[in-house]
Coordinates of C-alpha atoms and ligand atoms in Angstrom, one line a residue:
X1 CA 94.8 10.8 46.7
X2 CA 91.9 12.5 48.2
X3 CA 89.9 14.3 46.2
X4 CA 90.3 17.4 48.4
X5 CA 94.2 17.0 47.6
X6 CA 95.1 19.0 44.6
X7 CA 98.7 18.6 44.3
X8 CA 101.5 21.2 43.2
X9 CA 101.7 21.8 46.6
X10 CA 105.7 21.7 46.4
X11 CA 105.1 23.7 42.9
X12 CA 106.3 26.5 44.6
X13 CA 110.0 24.9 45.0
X14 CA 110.6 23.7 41.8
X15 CA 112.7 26.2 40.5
X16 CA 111.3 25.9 36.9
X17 CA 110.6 29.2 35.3
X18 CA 106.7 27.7 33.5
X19 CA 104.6 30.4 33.0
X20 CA 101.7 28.7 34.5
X21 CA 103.8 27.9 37.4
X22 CA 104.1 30.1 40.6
X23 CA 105.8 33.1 40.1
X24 CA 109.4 32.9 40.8
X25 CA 110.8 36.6 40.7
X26 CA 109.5 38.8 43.4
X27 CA 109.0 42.4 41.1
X28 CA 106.3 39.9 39.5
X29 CA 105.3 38.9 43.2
X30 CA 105.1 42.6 43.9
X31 CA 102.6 42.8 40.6
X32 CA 100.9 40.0 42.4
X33 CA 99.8 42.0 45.6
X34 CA 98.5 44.9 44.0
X35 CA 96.2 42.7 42.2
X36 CA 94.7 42.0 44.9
X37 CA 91.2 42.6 45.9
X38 CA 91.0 44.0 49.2
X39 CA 87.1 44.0 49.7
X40 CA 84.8 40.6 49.9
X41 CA 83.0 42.6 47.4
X42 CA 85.9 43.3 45.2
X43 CA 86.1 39.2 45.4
X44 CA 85.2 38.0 41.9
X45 CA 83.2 34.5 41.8
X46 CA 83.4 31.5 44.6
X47 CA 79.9 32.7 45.2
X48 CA 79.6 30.2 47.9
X49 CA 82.5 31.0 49.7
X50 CA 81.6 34.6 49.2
X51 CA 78.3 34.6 50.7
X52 CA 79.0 32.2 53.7
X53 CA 82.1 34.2 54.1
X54 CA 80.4 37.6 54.5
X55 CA 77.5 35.8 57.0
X56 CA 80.1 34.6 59.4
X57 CA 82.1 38.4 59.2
X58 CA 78.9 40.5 59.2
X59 CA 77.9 38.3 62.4
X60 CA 80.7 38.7 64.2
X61 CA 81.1 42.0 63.6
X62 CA 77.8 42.5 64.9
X63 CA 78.8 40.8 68.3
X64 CA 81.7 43.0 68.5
X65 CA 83.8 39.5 68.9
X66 CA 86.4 37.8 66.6
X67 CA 85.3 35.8 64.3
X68 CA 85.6 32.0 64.0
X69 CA 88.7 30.3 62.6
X70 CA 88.3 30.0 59.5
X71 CA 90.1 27.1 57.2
X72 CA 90.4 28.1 53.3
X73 CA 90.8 25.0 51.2
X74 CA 92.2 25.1 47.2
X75 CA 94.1 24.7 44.5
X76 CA 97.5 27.0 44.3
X77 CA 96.4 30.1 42.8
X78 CA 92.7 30.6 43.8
X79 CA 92.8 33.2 46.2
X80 CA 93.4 31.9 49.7
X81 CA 96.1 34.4 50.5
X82 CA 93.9 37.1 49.2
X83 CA 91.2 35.9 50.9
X84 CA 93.0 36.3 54.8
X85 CA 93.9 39.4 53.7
X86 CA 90.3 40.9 52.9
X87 CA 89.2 38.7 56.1
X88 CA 91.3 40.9 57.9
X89 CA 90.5 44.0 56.1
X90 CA 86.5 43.4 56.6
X91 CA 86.8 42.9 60.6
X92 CA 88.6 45.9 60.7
X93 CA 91.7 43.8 62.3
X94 CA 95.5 43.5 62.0
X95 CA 97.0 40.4 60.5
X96 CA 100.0 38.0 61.4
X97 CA 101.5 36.2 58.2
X98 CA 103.1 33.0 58.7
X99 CA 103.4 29.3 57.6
X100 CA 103.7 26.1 58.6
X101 CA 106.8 25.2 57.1
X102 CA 108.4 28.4 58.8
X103 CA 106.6 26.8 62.7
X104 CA 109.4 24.4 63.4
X105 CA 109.2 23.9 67.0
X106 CA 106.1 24.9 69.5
X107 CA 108.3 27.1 70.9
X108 CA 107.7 29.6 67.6
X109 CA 104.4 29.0 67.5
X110 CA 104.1 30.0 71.2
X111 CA 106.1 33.5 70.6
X112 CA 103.2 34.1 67.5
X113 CA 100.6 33.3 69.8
X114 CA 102.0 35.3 72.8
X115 CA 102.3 38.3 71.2
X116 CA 99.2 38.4 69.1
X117 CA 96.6 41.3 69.6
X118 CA 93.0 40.8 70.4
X119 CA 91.2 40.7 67.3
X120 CA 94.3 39.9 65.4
X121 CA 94.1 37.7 62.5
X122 CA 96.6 34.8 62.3
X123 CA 96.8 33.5 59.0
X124 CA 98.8 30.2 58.7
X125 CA 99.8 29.4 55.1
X126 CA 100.3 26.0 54.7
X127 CA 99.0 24.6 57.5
X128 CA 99.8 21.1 56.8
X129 CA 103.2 21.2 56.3
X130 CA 103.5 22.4 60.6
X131 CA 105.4 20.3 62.7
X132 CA 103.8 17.1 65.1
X133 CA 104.5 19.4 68.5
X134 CA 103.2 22.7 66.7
X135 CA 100.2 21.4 65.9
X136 CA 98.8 20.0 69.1
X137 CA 99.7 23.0 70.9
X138 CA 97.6 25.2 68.3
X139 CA 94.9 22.7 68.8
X140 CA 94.7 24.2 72.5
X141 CA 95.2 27.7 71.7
X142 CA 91.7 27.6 69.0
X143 CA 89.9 26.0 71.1
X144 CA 90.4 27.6 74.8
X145 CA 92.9 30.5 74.0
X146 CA 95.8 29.1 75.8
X147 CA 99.3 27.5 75.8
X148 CA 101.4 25.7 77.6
X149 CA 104.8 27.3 77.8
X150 CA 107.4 24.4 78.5
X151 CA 110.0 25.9 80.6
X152 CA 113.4 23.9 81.1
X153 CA 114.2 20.3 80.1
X154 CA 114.1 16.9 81.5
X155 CA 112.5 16.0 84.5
X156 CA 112.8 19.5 86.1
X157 CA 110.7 20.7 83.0
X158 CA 107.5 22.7 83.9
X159 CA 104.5 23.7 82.1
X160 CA 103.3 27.7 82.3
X161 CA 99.8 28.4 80.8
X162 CA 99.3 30.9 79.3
X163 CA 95.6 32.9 78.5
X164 CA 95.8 34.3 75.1
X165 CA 93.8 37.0 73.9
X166 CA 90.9 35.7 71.8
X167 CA 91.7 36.1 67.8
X168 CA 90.8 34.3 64.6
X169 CA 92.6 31.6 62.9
X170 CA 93.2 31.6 59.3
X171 CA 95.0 28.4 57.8
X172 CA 95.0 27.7 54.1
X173 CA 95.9 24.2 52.4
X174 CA 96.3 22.7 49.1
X175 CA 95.8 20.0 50.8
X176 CA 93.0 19.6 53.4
X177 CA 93.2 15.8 52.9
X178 CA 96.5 15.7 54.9
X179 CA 95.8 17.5 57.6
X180 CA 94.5 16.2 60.8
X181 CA 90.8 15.7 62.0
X182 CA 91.2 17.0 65.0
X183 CA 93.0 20.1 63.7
X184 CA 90.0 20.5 60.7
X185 CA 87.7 20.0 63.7
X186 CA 88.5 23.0 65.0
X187 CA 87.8 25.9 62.3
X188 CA 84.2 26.7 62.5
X189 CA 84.2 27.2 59.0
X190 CA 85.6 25.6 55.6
X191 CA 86.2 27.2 52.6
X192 CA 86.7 25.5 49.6
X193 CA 87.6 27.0 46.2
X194 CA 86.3 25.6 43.2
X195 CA 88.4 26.3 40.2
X196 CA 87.0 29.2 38.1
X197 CA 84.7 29.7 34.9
X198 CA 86.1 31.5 32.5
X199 CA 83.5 34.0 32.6
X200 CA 84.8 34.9 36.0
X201 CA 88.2 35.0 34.8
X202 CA 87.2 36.8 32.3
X203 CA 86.1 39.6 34.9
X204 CA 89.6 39.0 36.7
X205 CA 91.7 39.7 33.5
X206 CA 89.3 43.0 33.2
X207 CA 90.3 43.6 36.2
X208 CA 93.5 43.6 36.7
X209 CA 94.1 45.2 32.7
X210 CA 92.5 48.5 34.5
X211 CA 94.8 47.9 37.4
X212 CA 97.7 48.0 35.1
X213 CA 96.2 50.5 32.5
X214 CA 96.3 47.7 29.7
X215 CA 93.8 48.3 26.7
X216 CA 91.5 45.1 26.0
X217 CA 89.0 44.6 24.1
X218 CA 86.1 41.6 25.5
X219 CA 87.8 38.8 23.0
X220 CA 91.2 39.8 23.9
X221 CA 89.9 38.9 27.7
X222 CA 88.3 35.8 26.7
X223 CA 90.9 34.2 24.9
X224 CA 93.4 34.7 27.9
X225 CA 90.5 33.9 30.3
X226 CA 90.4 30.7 28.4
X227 CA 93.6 29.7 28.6
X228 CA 94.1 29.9 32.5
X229 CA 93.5 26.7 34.1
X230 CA 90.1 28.0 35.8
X231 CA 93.2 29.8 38.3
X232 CA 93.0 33.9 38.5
X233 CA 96.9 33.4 39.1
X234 CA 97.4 32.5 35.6
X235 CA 94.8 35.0 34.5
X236 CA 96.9 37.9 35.7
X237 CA 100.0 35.7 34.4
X238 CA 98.7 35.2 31.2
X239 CA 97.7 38.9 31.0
X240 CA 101.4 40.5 31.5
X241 CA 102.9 38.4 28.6
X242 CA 100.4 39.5 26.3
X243 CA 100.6 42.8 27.5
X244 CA 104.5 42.6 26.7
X245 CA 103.9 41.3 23.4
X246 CA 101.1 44.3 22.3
X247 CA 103.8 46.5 23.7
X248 CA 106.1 45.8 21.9
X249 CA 104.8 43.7 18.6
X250 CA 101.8 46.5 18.3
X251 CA 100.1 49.2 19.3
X252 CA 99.7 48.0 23.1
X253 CA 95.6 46.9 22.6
X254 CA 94.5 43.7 23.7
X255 CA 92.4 41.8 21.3
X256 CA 91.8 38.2 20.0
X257 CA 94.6 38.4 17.8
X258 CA 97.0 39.8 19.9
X259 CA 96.2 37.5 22.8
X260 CA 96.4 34.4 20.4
X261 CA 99.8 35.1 18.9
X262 CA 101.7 36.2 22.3
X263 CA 100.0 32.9 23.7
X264 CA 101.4 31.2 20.9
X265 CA 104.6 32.4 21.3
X266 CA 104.7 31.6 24.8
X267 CA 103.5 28.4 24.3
X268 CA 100.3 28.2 26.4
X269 CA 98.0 26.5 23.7
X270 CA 94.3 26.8 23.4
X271 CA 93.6 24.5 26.2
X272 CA 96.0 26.4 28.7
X273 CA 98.5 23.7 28.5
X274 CA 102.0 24.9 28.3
X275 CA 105.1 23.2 26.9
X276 CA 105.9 20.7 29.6
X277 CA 102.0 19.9 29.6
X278 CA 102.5 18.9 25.8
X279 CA 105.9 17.5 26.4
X280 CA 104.1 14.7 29.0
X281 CA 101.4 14.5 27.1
X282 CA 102.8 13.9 23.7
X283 CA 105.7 11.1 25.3
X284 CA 102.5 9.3 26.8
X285 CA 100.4 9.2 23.3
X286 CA 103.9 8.9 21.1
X287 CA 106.6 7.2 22.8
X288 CA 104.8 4.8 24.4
X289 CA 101.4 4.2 22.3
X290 CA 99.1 5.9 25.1
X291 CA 100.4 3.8 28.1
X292 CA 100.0 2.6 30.4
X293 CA 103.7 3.5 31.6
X294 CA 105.0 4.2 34.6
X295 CA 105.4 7.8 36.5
X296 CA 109.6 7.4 36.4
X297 CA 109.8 6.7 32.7
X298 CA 107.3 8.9 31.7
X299 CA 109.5 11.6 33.9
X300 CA 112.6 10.1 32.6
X301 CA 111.0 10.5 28.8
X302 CA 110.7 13.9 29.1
X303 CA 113.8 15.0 30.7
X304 CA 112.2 16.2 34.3
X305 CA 112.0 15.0 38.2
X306 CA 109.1 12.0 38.6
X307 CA 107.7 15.0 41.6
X308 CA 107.9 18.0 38.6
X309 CA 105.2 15.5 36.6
X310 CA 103.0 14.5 39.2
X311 CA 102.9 17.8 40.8
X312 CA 103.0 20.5 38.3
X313 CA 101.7 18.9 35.1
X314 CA 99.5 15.8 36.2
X315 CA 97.2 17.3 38.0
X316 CA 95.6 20.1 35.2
X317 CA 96.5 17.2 32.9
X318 CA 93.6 14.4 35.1
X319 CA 91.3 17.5 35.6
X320 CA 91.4 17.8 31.7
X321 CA 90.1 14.3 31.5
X322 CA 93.6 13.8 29.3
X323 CA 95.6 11.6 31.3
X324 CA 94.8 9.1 33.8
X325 CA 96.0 7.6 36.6
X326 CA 95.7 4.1 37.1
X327 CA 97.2 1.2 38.9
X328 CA 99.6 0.0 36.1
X329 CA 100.4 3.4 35.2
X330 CA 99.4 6.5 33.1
X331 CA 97.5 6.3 30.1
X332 CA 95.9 9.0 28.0
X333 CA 92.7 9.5 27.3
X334 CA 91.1 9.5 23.6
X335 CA 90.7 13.0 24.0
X336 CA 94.5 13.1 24.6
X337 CA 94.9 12.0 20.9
X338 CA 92.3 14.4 20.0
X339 CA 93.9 17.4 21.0
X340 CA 97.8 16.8 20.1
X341 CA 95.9 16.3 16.7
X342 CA 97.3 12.7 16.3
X343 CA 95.4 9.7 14.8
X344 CA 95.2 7.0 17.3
X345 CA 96.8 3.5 16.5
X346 CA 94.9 0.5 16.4
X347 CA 95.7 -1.5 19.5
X348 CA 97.6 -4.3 19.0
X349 CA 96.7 -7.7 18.7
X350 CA 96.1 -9.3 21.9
X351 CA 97.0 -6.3 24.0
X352 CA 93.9 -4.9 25.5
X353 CA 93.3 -0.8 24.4
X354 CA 93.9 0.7 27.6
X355 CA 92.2 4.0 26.1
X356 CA 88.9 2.5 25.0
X357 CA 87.4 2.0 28.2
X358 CA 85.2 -1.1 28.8
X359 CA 82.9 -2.5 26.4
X360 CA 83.9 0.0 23.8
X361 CA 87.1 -1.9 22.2
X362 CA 88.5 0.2 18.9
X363 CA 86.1 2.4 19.2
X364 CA 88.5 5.2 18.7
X365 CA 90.9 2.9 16.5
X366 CA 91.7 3.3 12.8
Ligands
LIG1 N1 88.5 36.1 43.3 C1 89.5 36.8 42.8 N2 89.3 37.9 42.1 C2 90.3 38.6 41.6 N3 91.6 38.3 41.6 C3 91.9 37.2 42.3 C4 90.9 36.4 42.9 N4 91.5 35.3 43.5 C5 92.8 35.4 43.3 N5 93.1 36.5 42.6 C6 94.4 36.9 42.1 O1 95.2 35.8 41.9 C7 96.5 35.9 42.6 C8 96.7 34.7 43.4 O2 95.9 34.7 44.5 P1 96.4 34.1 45.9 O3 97.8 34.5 46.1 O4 95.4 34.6 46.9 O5 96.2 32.6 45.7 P2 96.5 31.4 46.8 O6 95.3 30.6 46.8 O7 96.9 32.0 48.1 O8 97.7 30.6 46.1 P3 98.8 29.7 46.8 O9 98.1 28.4 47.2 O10 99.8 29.5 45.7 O11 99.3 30.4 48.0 C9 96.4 37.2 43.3 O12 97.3 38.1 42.8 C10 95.0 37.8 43.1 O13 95.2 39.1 42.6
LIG2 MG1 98.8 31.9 49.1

């Protein structure tokens, strides 16, 4: 895997209810959009992005043209949707929602295109989940504004160009790794989103708490802030549950306290693992001595599909530095032990410590 891949890509199907996991009823969607900030300046950290962002807009702006396509690159949950959105909003332009999945045959693709505006943006949600035939005829479409309608079948079959008004691209992946040179070739500019520090989470739950007209105090903030993932998603997530819980446990307030105990009863831990985080986790370090063991046992272990633990809890689990990946299977890290709070077994005799690392045998032992 790439390390522009981040996985959870198909986290969105799953059909589990996780509270870290996307959002799965659509009156919490609807909570999700009006979170949204819909000014570049509104945008809180990616201060990278942020500033390239606005050069590229500002410029274009100032040519009276479209802007370049643009190719927004992240883990679920960053702000790639939001960011199209605010692209839109800062050149003044309409905007065309669509995704790859939905792009079955050129022939959609070539209605999108066809009846798009000039100046419109098109933003293409998972771009690398488009079909083959799709994606070579949106190659010619960014780069000279054009089609090829295919009229008929067979050898009577004829090609129509077509001129398209100029407009700007907007494709966002989870995966840039899978998609196709010549089709990353083509945006004139790359965003990638870095997860977040929690100080800018931090600002996110503030945020959205005045957005919703919850009370909290800066510790209340911090503690949820702390237990999202680096992922303004969960922030806001994180931040209705413990809203429910001072609603209805106390006086409604935000604080330390309050944040700690509705996390708690959710489940989210200090570390912003949740239950199935723990349940790999703790399966890995308990049921089979830290590993290494494979991806279908471990799965099998904890009672969920292989693609449920490599895509919704492995990933936050390797960027945690708590499990790893390795060719003969998963194995947890010392600081695995360490944060289930369980004393780590010698290794047996013979049986090299696959936690230790080299050159450092029973370092961690008892
Ligand atoms: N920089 C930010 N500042 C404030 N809120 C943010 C920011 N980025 C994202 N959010 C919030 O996080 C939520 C999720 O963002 P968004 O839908 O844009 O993520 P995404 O990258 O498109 O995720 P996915 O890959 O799952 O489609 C939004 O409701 C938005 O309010
Ligand atoms: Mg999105």
């Amino acid at each position: 895997m790439s390390g522009e891949e981040y996985g959870g890509a198909g986290a969105a199907d799953d059909g589990t209810d996780r509270l870290v996991g996307p959002e799965a009823e659509s009156d919490e969607s609807a909570v999700e959009a009006a979170l949204r900030p819909r000014e570049l300046s509104e945008f809180i950290g990616q201060p990278k992005v942020r500033e390239q962002l606005d050069l590229v807009l500002k410029a274009a702006r100032q040519r009276n043209g479209t802007a370049d396509h643009v190719l927004l690159s992240g883990a679920p949950g960053l702000g790639k949707t939001t960011l199209s959105m605010i692209i839109a909003a800062e050149m003044g332009a309409p905007i065309r929602i669509t995704s790859g999945p939905a792009i079955q045959h050129a022939g959609d693709l070539a209605a999108i295109l066809s009846s798009l505006q000039e100046g419109e943006i098109l933003f293409l949600d998972e771009i690398h989940r488009m079909s083959r035939p799709a994606e070579e005829m949106l190659y010619m479409a960014m780069e000279d504004f054009r089609v090829d309608v295919i009229v008929g079948k067979g050898p009577g079959a004829t090609a129509i160009p077509l001129e398209l008004p100029p407009f700007t691209l907007v494709g966002a992946t989870t995966r840039a790794g899978l998609l196709p040179p010549p089709l990353r070739d083509r945006f004139g500019f790359t965003a990638h989103m870095e997860f977040y520090e929690p100080a800018e989470l931090e600002q996110v739950v503030h945020r959205s708490a005045r957005l919703l007209e919850v009370r909290t105090d800066a510790e209340g903030a911090a503690e949820i802030a702390g237990r999202s993932r680096g992922t303004p998603r969960i922030a806001n997530r994180l931040l209705r549950r413990v809203r429910d819980y001072a609603q209805v446990k106390a006086d409604g307030v935000i604080d330390r306290e309050i944040a700690s105990r509705a996390l708690g009863v959710y489940e989210v831990d200090e570390r912003g693992l949740d239950r199935l985080d723990r349940a790999v986790l703790g399966a890995l370090v308990k049921l089979f001595g830290g590993g290494p063991v494979g991806l279908s046992t471990l799965a099998v272990a904890v009672g969920e599909e292989r693609e449920t633990v490599e895509e919704v809890a492995e990933p936050f689990l390797v960027r945690e530095g708590l499990l790893a990946r390795t060719p003969r299977g998963r194995i947890a890290t010392p600081a695995a032990w360490d944060h289930l709070g369980t004393a780590r077994p010698a290794p047996a005799p013979g049986r090299p410590d696959p936690a230790a690392g080299p050159g450092q045998p029973g370092l961690f032992g008892e």
